[in-house]
PDB file of C-alpha atoms in Angstrom:
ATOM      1  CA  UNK A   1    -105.734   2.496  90.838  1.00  0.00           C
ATOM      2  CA  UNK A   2    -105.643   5.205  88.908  1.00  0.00           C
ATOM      3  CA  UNK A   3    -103.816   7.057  85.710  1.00  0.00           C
ATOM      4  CA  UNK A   4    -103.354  10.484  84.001  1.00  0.00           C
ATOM      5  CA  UNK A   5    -101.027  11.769  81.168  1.00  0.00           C
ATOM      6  CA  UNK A   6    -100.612  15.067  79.591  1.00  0.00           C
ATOM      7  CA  UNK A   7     -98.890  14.928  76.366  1.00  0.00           C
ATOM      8  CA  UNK A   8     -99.247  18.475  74.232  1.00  0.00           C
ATOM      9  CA  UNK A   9     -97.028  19.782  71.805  1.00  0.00           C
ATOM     10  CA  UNK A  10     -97.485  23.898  71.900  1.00  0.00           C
ATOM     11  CA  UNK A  11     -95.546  25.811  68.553  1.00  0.00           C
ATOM     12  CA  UNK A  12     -95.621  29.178  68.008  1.00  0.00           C
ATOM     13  CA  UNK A  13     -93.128  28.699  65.117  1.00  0.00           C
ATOM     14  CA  UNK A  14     -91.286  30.621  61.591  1.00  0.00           C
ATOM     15  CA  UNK A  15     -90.445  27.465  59.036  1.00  0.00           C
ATOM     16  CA  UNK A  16     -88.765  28.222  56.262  1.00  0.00           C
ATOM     17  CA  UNK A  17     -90.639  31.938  55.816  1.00  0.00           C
ATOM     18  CA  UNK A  18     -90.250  35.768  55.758  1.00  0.00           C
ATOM     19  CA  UNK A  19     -91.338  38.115  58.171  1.00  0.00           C
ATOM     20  CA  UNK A  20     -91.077  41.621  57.616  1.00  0.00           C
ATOM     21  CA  UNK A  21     -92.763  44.207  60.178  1.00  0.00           C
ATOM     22  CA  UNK A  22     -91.892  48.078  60.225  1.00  0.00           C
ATOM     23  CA  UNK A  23     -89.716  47.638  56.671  1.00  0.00           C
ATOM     24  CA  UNK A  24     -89.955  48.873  53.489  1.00  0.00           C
ATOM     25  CA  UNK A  25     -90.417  45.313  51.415  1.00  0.00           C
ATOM     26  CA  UNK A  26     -88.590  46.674  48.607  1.00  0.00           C
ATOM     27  CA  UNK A  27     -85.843  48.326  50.121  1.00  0.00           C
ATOM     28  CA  UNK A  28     -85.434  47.073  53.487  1.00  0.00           C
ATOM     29  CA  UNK A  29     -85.000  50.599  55.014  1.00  0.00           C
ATOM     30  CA  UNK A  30     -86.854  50.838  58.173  1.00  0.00           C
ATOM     31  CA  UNK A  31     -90.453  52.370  58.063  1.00  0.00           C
ATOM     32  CA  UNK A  32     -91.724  52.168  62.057  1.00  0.00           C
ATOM     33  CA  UNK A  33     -89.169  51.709  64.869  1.00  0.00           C
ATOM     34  CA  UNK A  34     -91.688  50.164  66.730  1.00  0.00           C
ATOM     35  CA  UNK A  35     -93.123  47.404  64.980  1.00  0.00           C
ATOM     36  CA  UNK A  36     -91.815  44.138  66.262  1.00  0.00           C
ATOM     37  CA  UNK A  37     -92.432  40.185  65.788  1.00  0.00           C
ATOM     38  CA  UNK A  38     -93.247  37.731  68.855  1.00  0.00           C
ATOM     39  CA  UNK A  39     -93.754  34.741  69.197  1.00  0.00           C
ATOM     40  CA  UNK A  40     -95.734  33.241  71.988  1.00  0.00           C
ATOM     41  CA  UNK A  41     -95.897  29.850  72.850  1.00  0.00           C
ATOM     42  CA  UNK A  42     -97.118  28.818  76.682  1.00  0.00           C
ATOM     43  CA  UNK A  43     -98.494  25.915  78.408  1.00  0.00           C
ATOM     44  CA  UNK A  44    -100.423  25.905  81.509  1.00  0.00           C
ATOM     45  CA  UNK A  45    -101.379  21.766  81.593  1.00  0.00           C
ATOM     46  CA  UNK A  46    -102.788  20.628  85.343  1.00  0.00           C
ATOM     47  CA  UNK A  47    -103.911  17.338  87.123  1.00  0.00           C
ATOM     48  CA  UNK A  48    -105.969  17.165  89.667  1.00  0.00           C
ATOM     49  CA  UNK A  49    -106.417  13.199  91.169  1.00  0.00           C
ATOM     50  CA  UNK A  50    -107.551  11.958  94.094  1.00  0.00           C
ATOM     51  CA  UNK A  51    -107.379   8.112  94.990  1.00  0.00           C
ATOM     52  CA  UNK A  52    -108.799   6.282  97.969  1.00  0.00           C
ATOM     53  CA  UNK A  53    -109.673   3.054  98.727  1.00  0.00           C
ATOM     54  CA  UNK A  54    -110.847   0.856 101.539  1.00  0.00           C
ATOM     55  CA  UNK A  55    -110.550  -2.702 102.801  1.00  0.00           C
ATOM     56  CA  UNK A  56    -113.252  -4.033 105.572  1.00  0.00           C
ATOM     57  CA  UNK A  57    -113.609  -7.399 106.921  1.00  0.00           C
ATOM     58  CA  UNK A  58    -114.136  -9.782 109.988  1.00  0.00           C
ATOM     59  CA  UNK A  59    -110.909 -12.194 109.290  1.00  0.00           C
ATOM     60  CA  UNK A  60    -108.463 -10.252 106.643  1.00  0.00           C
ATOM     61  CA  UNK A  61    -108.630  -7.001 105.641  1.00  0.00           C
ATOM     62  CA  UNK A  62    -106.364  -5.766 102.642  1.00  0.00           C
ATOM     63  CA  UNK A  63    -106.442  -2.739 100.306  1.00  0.00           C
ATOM     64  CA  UNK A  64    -104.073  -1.345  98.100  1.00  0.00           C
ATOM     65  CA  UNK A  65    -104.285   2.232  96.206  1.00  0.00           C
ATOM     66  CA  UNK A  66    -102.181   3.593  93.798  1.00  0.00           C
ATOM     67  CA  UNK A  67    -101.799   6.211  91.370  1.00  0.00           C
ATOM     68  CA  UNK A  68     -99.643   7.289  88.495  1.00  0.00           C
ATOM     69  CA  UNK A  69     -99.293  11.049  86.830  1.00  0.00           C
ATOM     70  CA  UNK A  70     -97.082  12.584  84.312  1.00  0.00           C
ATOM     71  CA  UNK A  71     -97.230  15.820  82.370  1.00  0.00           C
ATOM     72  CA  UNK A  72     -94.660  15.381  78.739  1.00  0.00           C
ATOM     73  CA  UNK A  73     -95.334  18.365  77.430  1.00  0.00           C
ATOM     74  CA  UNK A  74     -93.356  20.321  74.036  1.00  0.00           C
ATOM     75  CA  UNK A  75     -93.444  23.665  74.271  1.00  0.00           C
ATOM     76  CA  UNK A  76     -91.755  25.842  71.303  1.00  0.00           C
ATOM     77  CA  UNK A  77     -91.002  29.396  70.434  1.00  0.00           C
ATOM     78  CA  UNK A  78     -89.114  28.886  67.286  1.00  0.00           C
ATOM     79  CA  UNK A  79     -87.379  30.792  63.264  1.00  0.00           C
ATOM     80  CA  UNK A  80     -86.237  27.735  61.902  1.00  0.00           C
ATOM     81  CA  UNK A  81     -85.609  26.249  58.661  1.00  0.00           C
ATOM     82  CA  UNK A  82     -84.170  29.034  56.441  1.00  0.00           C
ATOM     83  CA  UNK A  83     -86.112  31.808  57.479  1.00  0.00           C
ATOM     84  CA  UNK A  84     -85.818  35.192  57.325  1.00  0.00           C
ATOM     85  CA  UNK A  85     -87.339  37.566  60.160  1.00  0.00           C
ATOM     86  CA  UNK A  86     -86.793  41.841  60.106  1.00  0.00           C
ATOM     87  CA  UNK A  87     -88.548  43.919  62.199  1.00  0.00           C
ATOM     88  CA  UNK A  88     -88.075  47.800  63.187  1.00  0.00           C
ATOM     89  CA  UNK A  89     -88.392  47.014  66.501  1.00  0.00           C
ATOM     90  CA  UNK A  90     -87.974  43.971  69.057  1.00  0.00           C
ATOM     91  CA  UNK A  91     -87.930  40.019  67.926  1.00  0.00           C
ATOM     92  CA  UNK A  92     -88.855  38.769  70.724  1.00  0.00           C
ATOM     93  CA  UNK A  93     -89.330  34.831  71.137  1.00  0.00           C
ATOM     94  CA  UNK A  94     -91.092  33.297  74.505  1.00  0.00           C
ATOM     95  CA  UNK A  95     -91.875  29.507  75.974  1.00  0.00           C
ATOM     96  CA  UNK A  96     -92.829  28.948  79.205  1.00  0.00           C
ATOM     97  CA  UNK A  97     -94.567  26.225  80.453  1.00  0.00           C
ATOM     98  CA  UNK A  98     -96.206  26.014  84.399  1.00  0.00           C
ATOM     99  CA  UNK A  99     -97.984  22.632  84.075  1.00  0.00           C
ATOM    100  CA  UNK A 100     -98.539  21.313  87.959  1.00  0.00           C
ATOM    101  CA  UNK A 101     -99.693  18.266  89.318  1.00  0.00           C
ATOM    102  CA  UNK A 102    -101.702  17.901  92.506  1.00  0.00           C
ATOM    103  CA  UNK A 103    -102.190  14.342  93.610  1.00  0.00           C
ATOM    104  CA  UNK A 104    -103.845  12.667  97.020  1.00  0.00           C
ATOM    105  CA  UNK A 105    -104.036   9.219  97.663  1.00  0.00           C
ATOM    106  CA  UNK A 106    -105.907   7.169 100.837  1.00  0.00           C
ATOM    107  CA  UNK A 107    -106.126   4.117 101.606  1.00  0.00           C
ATOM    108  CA  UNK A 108    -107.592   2.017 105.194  1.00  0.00           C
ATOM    109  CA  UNK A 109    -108.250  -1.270 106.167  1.00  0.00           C
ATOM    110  CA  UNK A 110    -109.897  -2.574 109.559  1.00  0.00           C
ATOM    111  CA  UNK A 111    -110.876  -6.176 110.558  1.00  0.00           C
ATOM    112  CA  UNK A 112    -110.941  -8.201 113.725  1.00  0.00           C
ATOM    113  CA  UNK A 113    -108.052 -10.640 112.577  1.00  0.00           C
ATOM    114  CA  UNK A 114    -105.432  -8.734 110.442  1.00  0.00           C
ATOM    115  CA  UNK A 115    -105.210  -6.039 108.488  1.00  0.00           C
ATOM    116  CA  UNK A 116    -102.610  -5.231 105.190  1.00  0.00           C
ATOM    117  CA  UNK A 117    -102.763  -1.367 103.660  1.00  0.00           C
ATOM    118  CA  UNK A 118    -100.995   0.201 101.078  1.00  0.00           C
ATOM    119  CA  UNK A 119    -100.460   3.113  99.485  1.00  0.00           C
ATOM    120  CA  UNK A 120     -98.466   3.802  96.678  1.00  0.00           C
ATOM    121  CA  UNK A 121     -98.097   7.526  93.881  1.00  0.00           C
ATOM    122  CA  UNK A 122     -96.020   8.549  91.594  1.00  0.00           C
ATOM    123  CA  UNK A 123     -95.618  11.907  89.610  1.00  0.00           C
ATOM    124  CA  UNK A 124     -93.475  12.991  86.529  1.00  0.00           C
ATOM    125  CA  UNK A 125     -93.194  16.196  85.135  1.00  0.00           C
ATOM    126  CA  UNK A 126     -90.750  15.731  81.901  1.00  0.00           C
ATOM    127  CA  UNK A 127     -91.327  18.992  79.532  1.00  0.00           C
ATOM    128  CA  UNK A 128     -89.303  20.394  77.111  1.00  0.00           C
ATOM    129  CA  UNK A 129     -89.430  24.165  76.723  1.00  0.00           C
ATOM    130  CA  UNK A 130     -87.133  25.872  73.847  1.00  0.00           C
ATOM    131  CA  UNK A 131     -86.526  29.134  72.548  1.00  0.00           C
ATOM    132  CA  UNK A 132     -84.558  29.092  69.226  1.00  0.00           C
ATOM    133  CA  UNK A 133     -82.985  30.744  65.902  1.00  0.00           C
ATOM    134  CA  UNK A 134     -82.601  27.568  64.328  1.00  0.00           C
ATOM    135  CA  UNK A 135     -80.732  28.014  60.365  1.00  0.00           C
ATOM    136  CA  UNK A 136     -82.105  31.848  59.721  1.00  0.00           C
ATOM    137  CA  UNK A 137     -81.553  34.745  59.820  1.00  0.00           C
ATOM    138  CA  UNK A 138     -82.896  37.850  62.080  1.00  0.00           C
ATOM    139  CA  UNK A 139     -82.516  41.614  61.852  1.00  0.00           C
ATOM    140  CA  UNK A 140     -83.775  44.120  64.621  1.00  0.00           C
ATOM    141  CA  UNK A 141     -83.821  47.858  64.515  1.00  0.00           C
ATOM    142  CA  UNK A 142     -84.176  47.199  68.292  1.00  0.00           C
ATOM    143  CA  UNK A 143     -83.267  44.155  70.489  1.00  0.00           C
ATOM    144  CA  UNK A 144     -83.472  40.593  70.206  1.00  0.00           C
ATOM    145  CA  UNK A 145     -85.361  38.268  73.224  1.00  0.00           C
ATOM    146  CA  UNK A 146     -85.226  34.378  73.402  1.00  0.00           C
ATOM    147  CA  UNK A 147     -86.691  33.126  76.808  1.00  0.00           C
ATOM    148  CA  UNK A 148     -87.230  29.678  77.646  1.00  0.00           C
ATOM    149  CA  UNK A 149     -89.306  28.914  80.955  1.00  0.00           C
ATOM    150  CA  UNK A 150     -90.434  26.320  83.192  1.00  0.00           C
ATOM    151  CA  UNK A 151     -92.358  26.558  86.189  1.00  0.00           C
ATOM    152  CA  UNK A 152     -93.893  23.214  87.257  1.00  0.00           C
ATOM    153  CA  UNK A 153     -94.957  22.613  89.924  1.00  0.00           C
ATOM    154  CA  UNK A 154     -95.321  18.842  92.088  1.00  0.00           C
ATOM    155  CA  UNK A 155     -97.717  18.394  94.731  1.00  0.00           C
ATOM    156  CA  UNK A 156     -98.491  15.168  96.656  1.00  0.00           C
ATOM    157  CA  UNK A 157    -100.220  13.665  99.927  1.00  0.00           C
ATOM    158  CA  UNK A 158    -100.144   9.965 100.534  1.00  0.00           C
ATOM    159  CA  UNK A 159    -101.643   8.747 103.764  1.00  0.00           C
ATOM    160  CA  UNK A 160    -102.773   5.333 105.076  1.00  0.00           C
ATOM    161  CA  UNK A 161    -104.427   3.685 107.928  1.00  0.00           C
ATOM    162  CA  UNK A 162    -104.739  -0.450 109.375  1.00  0.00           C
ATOM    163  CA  UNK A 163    -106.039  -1.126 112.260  1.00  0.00           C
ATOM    164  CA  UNK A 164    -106.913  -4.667 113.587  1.00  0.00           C
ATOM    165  CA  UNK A 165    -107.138  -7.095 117.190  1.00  0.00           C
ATOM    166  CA  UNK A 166    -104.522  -9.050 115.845  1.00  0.00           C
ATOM    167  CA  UNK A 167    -102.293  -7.822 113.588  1.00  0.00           C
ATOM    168  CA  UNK A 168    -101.583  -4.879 111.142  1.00  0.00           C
ATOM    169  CA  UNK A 169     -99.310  -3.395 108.565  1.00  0.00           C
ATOM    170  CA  UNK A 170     -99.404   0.252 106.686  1.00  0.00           C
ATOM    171  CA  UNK A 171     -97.209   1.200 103.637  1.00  0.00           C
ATOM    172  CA  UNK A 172     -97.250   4.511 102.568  1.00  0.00           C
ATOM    173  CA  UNK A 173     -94.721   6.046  99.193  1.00  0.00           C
ATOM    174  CA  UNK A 174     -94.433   8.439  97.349  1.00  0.00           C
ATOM    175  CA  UNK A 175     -92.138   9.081  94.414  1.00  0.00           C
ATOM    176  CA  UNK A 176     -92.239  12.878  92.543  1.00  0.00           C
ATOM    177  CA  UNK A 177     -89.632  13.960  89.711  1.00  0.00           C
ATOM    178  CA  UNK A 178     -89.426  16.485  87.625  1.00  0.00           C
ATOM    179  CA  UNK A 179     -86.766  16.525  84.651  1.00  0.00           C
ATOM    180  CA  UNK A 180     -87.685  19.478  82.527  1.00  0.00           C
ATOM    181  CA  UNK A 181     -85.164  20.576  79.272  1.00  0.00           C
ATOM    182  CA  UNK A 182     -85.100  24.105  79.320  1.00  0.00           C
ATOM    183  CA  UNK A 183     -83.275  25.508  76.390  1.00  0.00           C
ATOM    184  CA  UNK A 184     -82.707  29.107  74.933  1.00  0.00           C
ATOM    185  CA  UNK A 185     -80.423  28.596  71.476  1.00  0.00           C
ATOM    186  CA  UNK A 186     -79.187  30.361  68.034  1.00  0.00           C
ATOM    187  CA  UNK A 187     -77.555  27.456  66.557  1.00  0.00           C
ATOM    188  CA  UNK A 188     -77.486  26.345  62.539  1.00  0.00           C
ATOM    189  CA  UNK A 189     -79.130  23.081  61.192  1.00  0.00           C
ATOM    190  CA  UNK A 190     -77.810  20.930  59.136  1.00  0.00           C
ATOM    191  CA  UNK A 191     -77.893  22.776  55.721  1.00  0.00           C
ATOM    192  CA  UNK A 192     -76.749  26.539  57.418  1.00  0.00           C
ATOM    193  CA  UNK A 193     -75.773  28.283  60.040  1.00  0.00           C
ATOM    194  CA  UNK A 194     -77.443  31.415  61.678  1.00  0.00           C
ATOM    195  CA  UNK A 195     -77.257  35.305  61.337  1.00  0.00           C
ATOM    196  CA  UNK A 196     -78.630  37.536  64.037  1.00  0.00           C
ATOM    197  CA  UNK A 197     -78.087  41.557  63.449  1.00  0.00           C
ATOM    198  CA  UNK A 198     -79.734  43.876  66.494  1.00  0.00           C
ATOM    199  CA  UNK A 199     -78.908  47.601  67.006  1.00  0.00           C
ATOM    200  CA  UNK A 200     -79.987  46.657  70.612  1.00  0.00           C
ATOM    201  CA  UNK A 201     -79.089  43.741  73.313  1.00  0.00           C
ATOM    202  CA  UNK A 202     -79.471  40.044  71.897  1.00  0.00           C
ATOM    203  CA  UNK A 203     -80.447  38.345  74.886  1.00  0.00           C
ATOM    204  CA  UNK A 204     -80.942  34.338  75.728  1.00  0.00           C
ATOM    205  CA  UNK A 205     -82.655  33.332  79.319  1.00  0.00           C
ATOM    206  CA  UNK A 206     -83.142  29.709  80.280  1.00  0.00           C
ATOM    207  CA  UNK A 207     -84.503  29.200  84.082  1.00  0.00           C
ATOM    208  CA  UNK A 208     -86.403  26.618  85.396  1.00  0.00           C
ATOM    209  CA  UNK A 209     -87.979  27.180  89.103  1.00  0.00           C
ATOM    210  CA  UNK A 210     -89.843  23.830  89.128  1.00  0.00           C
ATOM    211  CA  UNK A 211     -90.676  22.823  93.057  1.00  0.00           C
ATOM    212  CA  UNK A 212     -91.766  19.620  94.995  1.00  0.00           C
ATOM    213  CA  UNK A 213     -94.028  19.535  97.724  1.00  0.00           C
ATOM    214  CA  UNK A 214     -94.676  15.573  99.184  1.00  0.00           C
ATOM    215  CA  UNK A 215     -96.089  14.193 102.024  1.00  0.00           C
ATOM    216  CA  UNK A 216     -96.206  10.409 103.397  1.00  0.00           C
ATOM    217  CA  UNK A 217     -98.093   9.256 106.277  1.00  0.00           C
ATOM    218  CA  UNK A 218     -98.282   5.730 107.721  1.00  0.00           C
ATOM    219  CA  UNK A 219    -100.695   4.483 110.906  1.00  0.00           C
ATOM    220  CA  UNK A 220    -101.097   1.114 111.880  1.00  0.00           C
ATOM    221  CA  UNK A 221    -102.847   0.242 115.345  1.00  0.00           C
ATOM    222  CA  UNK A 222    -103.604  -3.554 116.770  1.00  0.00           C
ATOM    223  CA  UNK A 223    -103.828  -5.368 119.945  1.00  0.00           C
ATOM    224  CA  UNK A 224    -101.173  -7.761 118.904  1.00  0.00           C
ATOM    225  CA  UNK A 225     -98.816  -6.368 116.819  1.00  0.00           C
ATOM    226  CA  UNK A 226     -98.477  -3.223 114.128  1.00  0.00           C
ATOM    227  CA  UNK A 227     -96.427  -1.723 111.690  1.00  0.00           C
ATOM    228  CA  UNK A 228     -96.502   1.514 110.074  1.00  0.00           C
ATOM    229  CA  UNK A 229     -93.924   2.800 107.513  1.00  0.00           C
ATOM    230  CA  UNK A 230     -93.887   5.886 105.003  1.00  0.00           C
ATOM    231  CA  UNK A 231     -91.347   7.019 102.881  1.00  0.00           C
ATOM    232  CA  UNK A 232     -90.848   9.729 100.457  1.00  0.00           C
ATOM    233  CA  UNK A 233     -88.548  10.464  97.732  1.00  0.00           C
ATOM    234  CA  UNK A 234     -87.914  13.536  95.111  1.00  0.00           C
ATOM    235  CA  UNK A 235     -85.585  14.952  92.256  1.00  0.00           C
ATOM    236  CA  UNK A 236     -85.309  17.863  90.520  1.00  0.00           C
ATOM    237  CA  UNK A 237     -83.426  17.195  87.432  1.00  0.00           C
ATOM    238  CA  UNK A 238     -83.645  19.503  84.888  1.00  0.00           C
ATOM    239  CA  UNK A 239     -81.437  20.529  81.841  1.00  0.00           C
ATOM    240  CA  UNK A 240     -80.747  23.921  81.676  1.00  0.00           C
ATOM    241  CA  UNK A 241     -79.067  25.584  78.019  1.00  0.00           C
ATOM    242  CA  UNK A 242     -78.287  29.347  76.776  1.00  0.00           C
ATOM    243  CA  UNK A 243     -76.572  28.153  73.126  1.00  0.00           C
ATOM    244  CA  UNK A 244     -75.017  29.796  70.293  1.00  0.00           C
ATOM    245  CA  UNK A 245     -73.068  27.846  68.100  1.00  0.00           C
ATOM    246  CA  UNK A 246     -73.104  27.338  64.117  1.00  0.00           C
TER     247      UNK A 246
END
């Protein structure tokens, strides 16, 4: 058996602050066009298991291998809090997370009486990704960007193999899921609402492209009787928000 967990909290993040770039701090007039404020927040998390396990014997024969993985990552690109951002150029606020899992699991078991083999994995991806004006307020001389990505990816291969005179029995699953909250927002907080003022586009993107790739395979072989059975199941559930409310 095996078990692996993720669980990182990445903040690229404005609380309760002022930001001036290309402005005259006196006067506020605009000094450089081009001079912008970013914020850059990404997470790249991976986890690479393989599981295998074997059961030998003369009379029985039984193994079972399993595995667990999950990837709960926070990923934030974020003004919150009161804050005050101006820039002579483009605000631009990005989160993107492509964690990926890639998972294999094997399992056997032979004898010359009966033989019992399992094989059992399960993978969760479960990030959060948000891009957000959260209570502040933001002036551009340019454009305003809030992207929110995810990109995870699942990948997983269970296989097992009995084989016995007698009697034998294989059980392969798999379970994958991915359920991601994907959110690109100007929204107030509790004590205020927000203010965003661009000469350019203000612009919110929130996509998530997350994919599944499983396999389950099941053999069984025995001079009396054998069973073999694999099964496989997915879901892609992810949350998916552009937002602007007070």
């Amino acid at each position: 058996l095996s078990g692996n967990l993720i669980a990182n909290s990445v903040t690229a993040e404005v609380i309760h602050s002022t930001v001036q770039a290309g402005l005259d701090a006196d006067t506020g007039v605009i000094t450089n066009p081009t001079a912008g404020v970013s914020l850059t927040a990404l997470s790249d998390a991976r986890i690479i298991a393989l599981t295998a396990g074997v059961g030998v014997a003369g009379g029985v024969a039984a193994n079972i291998t399993g595995f667990g993985n999950a990837i709960t990552n926070r990923v934030d690109a974020a003004i919150t809090d009161g804050s005050l951002v101006q820039a002579g150029g483009q605000v631009v606020q990005f989160a993107r997370d492509a964690s990926h899992i890639s998972s294999i699991g094997l399992g056997g078991a032979a004898s010359g009486g009966a033989a019992i083999n399992g094989v059992v994995g399960y993978n969760e991806i479960a990030n959060a990704v948000t891009a957000e004006i959260s209570g502040s307020r933001v002036t551009s001389g340019d454009a305003v960007g809030l992207t929110a990505l995810s990109e995870g990816n699942v990948f997983s291969f269970v296989g097992g193999v009995a084989g016995a005179n007698l009697a034998a029995a294989q059980l392969s699953l798999a379970k994958s899921c991915v359920q991601n909250t994907v959110t690109a927002s100007i929204a107030g907080d509790e004590l205020r609402g927000s203010l965003v003022d661009a000469k350019g586009n203000v612009s919110l993107l929130a996509r998530d492209a997350s994919t599944i790739d499983s396999i389950a395979i099941g053999l069984s072989g025995a001079a009396g009787g054998a069973v073999g059975a694999a099964a496989s199941e997915n879901h892609v559930g992810s949350g998916i928000h552009t937002v602007v409310r007070q």
